[in-house]
Coordinates of C-alpha atoms and ligand atoms in Angstrom, one line a residue:
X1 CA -155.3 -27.3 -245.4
X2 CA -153.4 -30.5 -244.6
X3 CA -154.2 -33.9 -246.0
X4 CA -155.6 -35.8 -243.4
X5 CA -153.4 -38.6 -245.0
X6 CA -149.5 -38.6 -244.4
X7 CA -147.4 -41.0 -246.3
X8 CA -143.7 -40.9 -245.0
X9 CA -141.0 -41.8 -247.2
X10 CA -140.7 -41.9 -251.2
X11 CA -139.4 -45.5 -251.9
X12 CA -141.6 -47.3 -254.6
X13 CA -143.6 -48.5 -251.0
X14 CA -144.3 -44.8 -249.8
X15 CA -145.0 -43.4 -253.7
X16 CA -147.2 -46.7 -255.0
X17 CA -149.4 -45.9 -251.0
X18 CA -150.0 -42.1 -252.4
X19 CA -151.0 -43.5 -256.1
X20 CA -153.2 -45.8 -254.7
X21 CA -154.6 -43.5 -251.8
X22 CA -155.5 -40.5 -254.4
X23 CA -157.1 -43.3 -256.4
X24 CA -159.4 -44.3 -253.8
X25 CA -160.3 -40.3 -253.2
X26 CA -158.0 -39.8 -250.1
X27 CA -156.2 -36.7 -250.4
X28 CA -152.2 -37.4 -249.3
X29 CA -149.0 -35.7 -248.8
X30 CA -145.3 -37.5 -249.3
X31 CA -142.7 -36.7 -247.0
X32 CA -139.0 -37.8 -248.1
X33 CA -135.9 -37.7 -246.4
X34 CA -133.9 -37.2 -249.2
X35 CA -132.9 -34.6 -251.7
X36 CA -134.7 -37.0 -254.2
X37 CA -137.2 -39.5 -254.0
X38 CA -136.6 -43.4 -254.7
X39 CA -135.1 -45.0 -251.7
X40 CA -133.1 -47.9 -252.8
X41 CA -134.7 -47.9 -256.2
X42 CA -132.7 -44.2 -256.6
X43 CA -130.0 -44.4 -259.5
X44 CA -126.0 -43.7 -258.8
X45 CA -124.8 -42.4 -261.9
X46 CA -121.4 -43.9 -263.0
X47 CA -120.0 -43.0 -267.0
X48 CA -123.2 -41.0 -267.5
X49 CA -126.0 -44.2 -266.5
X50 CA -128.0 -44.1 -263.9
X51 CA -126.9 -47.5 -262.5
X52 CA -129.5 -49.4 -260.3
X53 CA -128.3 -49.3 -256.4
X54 CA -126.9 -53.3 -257.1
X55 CA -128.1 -56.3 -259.4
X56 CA -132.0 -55.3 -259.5
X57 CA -134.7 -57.3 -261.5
X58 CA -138.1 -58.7 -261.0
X59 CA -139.7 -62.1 -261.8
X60 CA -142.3 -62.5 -264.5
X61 CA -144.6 -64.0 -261.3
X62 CA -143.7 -60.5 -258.9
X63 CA -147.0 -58.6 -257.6
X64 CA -148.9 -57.5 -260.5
X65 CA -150.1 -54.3 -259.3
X66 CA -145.8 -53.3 -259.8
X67 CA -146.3 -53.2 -263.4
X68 CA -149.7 -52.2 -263.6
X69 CA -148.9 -49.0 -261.7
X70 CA -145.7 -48.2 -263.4
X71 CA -147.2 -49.5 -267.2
X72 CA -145.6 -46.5 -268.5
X73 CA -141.4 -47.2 -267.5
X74 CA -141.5 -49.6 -270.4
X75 CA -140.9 -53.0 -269.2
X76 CA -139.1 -56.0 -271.1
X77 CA -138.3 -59.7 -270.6
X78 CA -135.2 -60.3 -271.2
X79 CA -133.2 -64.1 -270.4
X80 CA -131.1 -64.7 -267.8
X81 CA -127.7 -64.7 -268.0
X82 CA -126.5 -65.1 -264.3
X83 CA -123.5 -66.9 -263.3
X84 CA -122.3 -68.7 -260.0
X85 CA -118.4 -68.7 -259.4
X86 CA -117.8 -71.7 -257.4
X87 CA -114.3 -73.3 -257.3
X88 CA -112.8 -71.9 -259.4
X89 CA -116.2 -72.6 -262.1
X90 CA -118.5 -70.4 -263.8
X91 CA -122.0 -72.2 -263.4
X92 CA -125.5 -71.1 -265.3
X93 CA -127.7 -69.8 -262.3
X94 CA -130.2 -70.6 -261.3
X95 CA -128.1 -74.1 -260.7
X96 CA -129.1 -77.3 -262.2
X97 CA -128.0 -80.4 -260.2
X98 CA -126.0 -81.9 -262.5
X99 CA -124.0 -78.4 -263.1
X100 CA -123.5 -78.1 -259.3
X101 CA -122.2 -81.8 -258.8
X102 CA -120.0 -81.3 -261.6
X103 CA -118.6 -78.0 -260.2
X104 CA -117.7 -79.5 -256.8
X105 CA -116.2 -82.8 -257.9
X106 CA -117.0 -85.9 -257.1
X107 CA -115.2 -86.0 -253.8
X108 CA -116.8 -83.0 -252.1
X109 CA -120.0 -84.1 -254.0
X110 CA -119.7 -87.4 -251.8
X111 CA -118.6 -85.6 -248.5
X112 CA -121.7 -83.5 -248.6
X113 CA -124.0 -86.3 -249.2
X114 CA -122.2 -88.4 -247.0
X115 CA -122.2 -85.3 -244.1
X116 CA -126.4 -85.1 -244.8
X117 CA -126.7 -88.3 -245.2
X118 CA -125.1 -88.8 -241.1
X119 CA -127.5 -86.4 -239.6
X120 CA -130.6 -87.8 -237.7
X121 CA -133.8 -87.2 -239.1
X122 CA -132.5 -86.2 -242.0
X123 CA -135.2 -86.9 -244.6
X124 CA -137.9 -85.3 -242.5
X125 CA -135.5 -82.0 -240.9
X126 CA -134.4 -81.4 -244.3
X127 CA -138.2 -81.3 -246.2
X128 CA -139.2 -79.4 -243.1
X129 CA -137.1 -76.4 -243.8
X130 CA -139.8 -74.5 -245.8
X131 CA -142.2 -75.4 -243.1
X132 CA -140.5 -74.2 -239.7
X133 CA -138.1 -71.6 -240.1
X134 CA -140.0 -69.1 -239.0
X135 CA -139.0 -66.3 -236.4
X136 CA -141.3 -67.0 -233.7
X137 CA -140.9 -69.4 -230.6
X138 CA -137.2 -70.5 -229.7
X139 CA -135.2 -69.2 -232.2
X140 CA -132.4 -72.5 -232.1
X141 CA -130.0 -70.3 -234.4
X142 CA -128.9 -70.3 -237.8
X143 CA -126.1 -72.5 -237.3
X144 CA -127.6 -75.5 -235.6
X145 CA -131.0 -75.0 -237.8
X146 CA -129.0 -75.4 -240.8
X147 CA -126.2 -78.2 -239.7
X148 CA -129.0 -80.1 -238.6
X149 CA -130.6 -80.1 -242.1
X150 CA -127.3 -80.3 -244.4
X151 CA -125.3 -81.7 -242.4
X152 CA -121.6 -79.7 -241.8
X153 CA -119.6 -80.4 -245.0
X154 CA -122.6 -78.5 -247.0
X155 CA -122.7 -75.5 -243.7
X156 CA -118.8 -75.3 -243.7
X157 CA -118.5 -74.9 -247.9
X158 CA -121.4 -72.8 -248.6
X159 CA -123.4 -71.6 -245.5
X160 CA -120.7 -70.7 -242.9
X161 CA -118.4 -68.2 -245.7
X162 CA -122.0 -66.7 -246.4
X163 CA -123.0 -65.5 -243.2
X164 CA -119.7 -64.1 -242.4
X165 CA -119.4 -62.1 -245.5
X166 CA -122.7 -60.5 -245.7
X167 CA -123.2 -60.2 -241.8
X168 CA -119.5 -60.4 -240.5
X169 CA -120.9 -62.3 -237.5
X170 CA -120.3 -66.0 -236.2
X171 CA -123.2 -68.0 -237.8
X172 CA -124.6 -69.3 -234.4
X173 CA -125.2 -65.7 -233.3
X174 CA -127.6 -65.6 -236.2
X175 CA -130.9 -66.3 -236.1
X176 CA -132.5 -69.3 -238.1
X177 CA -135.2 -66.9 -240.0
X178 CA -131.9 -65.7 -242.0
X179 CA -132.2 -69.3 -243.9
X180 CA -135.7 -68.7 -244.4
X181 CA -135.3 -65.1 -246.0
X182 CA -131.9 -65.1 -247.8
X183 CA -130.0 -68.5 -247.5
X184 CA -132.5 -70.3 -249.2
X185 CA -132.1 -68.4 -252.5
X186 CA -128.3 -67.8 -252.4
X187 CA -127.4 -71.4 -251.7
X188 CA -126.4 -73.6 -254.2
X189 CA -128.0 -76.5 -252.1
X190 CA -131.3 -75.3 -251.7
X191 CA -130.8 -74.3 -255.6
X192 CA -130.6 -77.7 -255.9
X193 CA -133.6 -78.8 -253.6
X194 CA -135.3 -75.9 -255.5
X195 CA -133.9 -76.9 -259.4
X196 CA -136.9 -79.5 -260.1
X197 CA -139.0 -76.0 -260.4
X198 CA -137.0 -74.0 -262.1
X199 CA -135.8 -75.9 -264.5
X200 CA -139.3 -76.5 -266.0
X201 CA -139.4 -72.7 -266.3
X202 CA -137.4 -70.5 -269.1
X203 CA -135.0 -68.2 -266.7
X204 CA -136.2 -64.9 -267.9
X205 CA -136.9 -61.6 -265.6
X206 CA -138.8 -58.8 -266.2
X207 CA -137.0 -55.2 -266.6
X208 CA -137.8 -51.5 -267.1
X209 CA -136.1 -50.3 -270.1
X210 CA -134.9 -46.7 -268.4
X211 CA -133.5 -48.9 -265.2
X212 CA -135.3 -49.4 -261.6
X213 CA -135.2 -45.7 -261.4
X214 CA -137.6 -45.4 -264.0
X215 CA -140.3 -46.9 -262.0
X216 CA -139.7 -44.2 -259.5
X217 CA -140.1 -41.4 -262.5
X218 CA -143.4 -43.5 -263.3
X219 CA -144.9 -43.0 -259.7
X220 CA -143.8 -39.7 -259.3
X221 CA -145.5 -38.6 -262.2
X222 CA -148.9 -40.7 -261.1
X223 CA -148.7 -38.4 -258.1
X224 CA -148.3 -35.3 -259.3
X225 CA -151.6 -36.0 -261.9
X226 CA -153.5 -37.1 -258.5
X227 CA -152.4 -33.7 -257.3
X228 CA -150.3 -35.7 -254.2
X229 CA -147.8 -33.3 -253.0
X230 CA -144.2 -34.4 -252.4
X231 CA -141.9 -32.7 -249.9
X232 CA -138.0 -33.7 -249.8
X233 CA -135.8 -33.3 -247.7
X234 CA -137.8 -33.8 -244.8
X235 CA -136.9 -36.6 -242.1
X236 CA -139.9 -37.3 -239.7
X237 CA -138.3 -38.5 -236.5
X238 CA -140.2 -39.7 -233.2
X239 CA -140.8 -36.3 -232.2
X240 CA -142.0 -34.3 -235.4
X241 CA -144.5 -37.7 -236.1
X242 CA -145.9 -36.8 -232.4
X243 CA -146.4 -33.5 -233.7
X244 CA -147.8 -33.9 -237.1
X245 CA -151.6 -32.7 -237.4
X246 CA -152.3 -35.6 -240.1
X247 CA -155.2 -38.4 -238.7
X248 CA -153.0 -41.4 -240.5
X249 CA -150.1 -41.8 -241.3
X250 CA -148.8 -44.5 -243.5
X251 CA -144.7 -44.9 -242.6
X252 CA -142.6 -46.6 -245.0
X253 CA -139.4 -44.9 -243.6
X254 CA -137.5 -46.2 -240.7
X255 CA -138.7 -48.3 -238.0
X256 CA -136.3 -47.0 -235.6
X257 CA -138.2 -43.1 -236.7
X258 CA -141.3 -44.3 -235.4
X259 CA -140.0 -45.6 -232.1
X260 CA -136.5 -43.7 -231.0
X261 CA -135.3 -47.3 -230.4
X262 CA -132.0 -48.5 -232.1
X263 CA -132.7 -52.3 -230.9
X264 CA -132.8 -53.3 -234.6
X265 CA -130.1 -52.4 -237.0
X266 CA -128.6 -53.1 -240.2
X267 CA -125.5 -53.7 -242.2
X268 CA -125.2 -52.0 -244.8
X269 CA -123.7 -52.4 -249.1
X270 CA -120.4 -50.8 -250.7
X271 CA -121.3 -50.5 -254.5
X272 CA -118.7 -50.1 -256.4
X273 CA -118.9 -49.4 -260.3
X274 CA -115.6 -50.2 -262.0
X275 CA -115.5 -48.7 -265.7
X276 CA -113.4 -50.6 -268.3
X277 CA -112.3 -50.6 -272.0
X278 CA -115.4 -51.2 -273.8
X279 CA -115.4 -55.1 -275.5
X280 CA -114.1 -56.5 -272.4
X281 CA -116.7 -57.9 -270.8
X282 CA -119.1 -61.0 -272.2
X283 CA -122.5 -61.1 -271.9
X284 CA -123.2 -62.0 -268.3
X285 CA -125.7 -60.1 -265.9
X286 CA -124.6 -61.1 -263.1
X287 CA -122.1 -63.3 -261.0
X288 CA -123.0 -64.4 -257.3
X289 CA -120.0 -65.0 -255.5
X290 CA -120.0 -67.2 -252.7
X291 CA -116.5 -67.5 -251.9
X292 CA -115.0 -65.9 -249.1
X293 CA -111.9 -65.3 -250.6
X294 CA -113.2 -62.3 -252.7
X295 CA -114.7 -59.4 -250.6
X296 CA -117.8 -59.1 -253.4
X297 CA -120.6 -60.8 -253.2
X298 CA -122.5 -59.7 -255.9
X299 CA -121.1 -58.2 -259.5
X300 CA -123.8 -56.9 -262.2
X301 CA -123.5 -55.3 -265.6
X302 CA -125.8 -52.5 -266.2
X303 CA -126.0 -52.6 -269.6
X304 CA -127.0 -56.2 -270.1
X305 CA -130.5 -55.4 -268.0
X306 CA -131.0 -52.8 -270.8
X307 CA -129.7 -51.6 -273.3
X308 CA -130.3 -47.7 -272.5
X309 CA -127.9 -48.4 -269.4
X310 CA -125.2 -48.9 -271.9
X311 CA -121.9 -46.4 -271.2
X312 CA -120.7 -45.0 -274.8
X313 CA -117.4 -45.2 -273.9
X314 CA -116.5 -48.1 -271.5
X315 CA -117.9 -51.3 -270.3
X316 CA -119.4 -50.9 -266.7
X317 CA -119.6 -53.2 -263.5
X318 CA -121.5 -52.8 -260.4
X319 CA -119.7 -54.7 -257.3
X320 CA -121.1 -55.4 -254.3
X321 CA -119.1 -55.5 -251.2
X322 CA -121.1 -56.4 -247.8
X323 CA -120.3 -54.5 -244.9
X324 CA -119.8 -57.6 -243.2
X325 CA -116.8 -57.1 -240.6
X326 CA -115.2 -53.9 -242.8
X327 CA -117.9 -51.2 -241.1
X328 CA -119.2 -48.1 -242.4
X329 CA -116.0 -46.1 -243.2
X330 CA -114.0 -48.2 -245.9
X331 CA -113.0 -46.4 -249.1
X332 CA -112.6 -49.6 -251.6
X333 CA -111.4 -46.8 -254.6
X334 CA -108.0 -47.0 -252.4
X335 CA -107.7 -50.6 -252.9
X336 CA -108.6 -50.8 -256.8
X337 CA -105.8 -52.9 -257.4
X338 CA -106.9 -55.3 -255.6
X339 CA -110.6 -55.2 -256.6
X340 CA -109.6 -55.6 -260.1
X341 CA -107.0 -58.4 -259.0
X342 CA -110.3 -60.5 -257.7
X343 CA -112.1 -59.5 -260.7
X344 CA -109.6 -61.5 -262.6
X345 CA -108.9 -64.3 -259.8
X346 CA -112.6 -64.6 -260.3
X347 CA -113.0 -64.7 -264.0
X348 CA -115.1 -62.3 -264.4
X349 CA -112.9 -59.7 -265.8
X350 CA -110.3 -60.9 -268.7
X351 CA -106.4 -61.2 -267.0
X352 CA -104.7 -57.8 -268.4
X353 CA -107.6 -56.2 -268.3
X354 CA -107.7 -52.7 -266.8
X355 CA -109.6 -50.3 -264.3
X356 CA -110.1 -46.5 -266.1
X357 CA -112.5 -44.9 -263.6
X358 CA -113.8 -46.6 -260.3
X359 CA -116.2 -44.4 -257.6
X360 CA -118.0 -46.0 -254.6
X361 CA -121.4 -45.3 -253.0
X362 CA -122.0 -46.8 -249.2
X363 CA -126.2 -47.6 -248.9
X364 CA -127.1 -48.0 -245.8
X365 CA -130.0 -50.4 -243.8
X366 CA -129.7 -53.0 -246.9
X367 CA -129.2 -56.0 -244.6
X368 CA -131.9 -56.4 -241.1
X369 CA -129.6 -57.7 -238.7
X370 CA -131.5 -60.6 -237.5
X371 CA -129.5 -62.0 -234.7
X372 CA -130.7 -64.3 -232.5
X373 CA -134.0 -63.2 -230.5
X374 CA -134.5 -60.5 -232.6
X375 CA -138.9 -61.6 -233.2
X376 CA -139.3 -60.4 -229.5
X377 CA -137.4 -57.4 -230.3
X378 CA -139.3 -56.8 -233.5
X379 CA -142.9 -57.4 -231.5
X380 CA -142.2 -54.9 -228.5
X381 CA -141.2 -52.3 -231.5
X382 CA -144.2 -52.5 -233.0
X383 CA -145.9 -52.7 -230.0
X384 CA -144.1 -49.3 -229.5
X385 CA -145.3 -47.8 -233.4
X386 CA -149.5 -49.2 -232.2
X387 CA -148.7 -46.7 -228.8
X388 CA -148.7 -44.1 -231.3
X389 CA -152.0 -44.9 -232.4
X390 CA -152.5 -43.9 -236.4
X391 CA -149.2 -45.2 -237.8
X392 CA -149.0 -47.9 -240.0
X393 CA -146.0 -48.9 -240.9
X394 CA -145.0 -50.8 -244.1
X395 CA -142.4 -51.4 -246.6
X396 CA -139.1 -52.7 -246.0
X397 CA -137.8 -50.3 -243.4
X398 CA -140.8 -49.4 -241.9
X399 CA -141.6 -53.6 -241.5
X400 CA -137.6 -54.1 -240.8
X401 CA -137.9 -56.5 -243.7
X402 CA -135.6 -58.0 -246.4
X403 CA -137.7 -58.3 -249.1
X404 CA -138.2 -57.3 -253.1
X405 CA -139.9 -54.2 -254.1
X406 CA -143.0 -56.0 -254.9
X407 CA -143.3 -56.8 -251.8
X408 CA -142.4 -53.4 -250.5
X409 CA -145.4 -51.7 -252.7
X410 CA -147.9 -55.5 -252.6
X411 CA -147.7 -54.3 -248.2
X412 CA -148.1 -50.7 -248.6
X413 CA -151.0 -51.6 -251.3
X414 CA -152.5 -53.9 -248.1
X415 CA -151.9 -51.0 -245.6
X416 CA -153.8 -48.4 -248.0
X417 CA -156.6 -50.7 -248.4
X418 CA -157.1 -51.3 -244.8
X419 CA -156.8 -47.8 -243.8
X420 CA -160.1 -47.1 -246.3
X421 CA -161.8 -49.8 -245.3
X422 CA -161.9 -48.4 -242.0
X423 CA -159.4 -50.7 -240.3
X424 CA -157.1 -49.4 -237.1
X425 CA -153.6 -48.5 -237.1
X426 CA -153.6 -51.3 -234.5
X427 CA -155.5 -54.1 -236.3
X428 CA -153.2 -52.8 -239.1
X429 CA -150.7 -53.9 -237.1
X430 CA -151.4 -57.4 -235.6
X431 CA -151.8 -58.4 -239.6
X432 CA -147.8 -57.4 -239.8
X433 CA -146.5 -60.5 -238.7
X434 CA -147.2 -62.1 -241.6
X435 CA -145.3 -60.3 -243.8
X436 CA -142.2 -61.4 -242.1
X437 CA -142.8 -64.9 -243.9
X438 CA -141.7 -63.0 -247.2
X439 CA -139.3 -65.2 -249.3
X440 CA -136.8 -62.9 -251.2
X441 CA -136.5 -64.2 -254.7
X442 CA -133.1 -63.3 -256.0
Ligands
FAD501 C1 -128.5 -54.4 -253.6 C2 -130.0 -54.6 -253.6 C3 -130.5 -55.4 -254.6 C4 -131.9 -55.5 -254.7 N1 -132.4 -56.3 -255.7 C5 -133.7 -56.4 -255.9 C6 -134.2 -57.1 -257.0 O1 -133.5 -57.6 -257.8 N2 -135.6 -57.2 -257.1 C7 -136.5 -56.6 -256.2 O2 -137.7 -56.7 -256.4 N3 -136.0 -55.9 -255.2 C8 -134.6 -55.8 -255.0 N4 -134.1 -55.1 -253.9 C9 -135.1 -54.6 -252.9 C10 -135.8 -53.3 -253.3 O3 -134.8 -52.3 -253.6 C11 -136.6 -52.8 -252.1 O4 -137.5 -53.9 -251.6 C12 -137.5 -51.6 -252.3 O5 -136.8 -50.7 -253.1 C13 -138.0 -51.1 -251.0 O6 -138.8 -50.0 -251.2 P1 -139.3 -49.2 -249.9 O7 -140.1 -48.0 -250.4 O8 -140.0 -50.1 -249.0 O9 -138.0 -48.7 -249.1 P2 -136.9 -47.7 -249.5 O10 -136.5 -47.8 -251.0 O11 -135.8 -47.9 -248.6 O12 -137.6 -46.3 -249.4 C14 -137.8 -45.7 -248.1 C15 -137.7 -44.2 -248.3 O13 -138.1 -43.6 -247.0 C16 -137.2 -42.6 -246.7 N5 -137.2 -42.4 -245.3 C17 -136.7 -43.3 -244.4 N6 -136.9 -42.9 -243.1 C18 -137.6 -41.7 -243.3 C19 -138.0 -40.8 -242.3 N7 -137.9 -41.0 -241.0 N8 -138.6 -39.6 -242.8 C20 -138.8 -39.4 -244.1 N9 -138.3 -40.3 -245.0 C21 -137.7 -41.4 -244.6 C22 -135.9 -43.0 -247.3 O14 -135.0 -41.9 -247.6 C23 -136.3 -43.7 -248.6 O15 -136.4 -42.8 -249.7 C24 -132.8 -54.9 -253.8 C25 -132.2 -54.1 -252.8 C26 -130.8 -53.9 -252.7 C27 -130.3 -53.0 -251.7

């Protein structure tokens, strides 16, 4: 008999919605595109680890109901140990003020102030920017939203390299609710608007001992006690939904599979693990990487988030390379040399240290182009997804969203809990918008 429940797609969104449906006594099937469930949360494995798909870690403050659900992956805290490379510096991050002035030097320091200090309105555009960056109504554009608040010495250092390297696009045809989800986190200025928080807190995160793929293990194994039935390999497009028996269906897969529209896309993430002699690294998590100049954005060590990620034989990196303006079909192992040469130029490999194995995985959908406009866009889709009359979508694709996995499973938890209360696929649906006000915390 078929579960009058669907749940398509086995991310940590589409897995936590079948826990939590068995729980409440709704029988459920999982459908998953791929060969294996986990989404973004599914390992690579580099050197015999299953490496996390990029730098993954959750805050002490994420969604409880993540760890409650996955209790059994074993989770730690463990201190920060991040790092921001900027001019030529290795920072602490999060940023402190002081750290960040020092880093620039006192004549940029000056320029930047000087630069916000000329802008009109400043003191009330710049506390306004947690208030009205949201998606709806004119979108003005990232560009002028965020010259207007930091003035352009701050936009041309920091903001301007940032939105070409992750998005390869001009920054003004960008839309303004990029600063609200991403910019706010990644810049060292708002670090520093943000630093009187932080720095009363202890930088620690929270970690699964077996990796981010462990919490996948954990929900898979929930389901399979609830007797949920999980079928890979199986991608539901806009015709096989139409023709699905199932009275709901809760979507965490794509959008763009719900609707047969392609008006919102993605860019997507080269990861590239780079193994070398073990000792050689120190004991940093992570690096951010602001500056254009190096094609990565991101760099992680696997082994420092835990130590059952640790290779027996060689010291591991994960580097992440935007899509930005390279496109889908760039193979980075062909241009190891110079990977490794901005690895150096970067400081975050020792000089004369060398590559022995490097391998490359492309993830697609990792960044939701949001270009100018794209709220009207993102309304008529979902207008599009309440047409079909008992979907509701969540998670990150499903929601087009940029957000962190608590998220993901804190919307599917919302959509499960409406569903048995009773609620409509379409009053499911005009509670959405909210979730685009998500703040990604890095
Ligand atoms: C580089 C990187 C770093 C990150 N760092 C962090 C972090 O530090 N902390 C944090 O909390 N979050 C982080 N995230 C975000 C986190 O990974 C995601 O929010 C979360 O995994 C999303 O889960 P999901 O189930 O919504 O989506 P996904 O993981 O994308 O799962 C969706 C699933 O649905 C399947 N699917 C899609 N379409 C269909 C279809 N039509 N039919 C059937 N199946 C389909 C897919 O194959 C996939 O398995 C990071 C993400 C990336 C890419």
């Amino acid at each position: 008999m078929t579960s009058p429940v669907l749940v398509v797609g086995g991310g940590v969104a589409g897995l936590g919605a079948a826990v939590l449906l068995a729980r409440a006594g709704v029988a459920c099937e999982v459908l998953e595109a791929g060969s294996r469930v986990g989404g973004l949360l599914d390992p690579v494995w580099f050197e015999g680890v299953p490496c996390d798909r990029g730098s993954h870690r959750v805050h002490a403050d994420a969604v409880p109901l993540l760890f409650e659900l996955t209790r059994d992956a074993r989770w730690s805290e463990r201190p920060r140990r991040g790092v921001l490379v900027l001019g030529g510096r290795h920072l602490p991050y999060p940023l402190a003020p002081w750290s960040f002035a020092r880093a620039l030097g006192a004549r940029t320091t000056t320029r930047m102030a000087m630069g916000w200090a000329m802008r009109p309105r400043r003191f009330e555009r710049f506390r306004a920017w947690e208030r009205d960056r949201g998606a709806s109504g004119d979108d003005e554009g990232f560009e002028d939203f965020v010259l207007s608040r930091v003035g352009e010495a701050a936009y041309a250092r920091f903001y301007r390299p940032y939105v070409e390297k992750v998005w390869g696009l001009d920054p003004s045809q960008l839309s303004r609710s990029v600063a609200r989800q991403r910019v706010s986190t990644a810049s060292p200025l708002a670090a520093l608007w943000h630093a009187r928080t932080t720095a009363l807190r202890p930088a620690t995160y929270r970690y699964p001992e077996g990796g981010a793929g462990a919490l996948i293990d954990s929900l898979r194994a929930a389901c399979e006690r609830a007797g949920v039935v999980i079928r890979t390999g199986v991608t539901v497009d806009q015709r096989s939904l139409r023709a699905m028996p199932h009275e709901r269906v809760i979507h965490t897969g794509h959008l763009r599979d719900m609707t047969g529209s392609r008006a919102l896309t993605h860019r997507g993430l080269y990861l590239v693990h780079v193994a070398l002699p073990p000792g050689t690294l120190d004991d940093t998590d992570t690096w951010y990487v602001p500056d254009a100049r190096y094609w990565f954005g991101r760099v992680s060590q696997p082994a420092r988030f835990s130590p059952s990620l640790r290779a027996s034989h060689a010291d591991v990196l994960a580097v992440e390379i935007p899509e930005g303006r390279w496109g889908e079909g760039r193979d980075f192992t062909r241009d190891a040399d110079t990977v490794m040469a901005q690895l150096r130029d970067a400081g975050i490999v020792p000089r004369g240290a060398r590559c022995e194995a490097m391998a490359q995985t492309w993830i697609a959908d990792v960044y939701p182009m949001y270009v100018r406009g794209w709220g009207a866009v993102w309304a008529r889709e979902l207008d599009a997804v309440r047409a079909l009359g008992r979907v509701f979508p969540a998670g990150r694709q499903g929601l087009f969203l940029h957000c962190n996995m608590d998220h993901a499973l804190r919307i599917a938890a919302d959509a499960v809990e409406h569903l048995c209360a009773g609620g409509s696929a379409s009053a499911w649906i005009d509670r959405c918008a909210r979730y685009l006000d998500l703040r990604v915390r890095d």
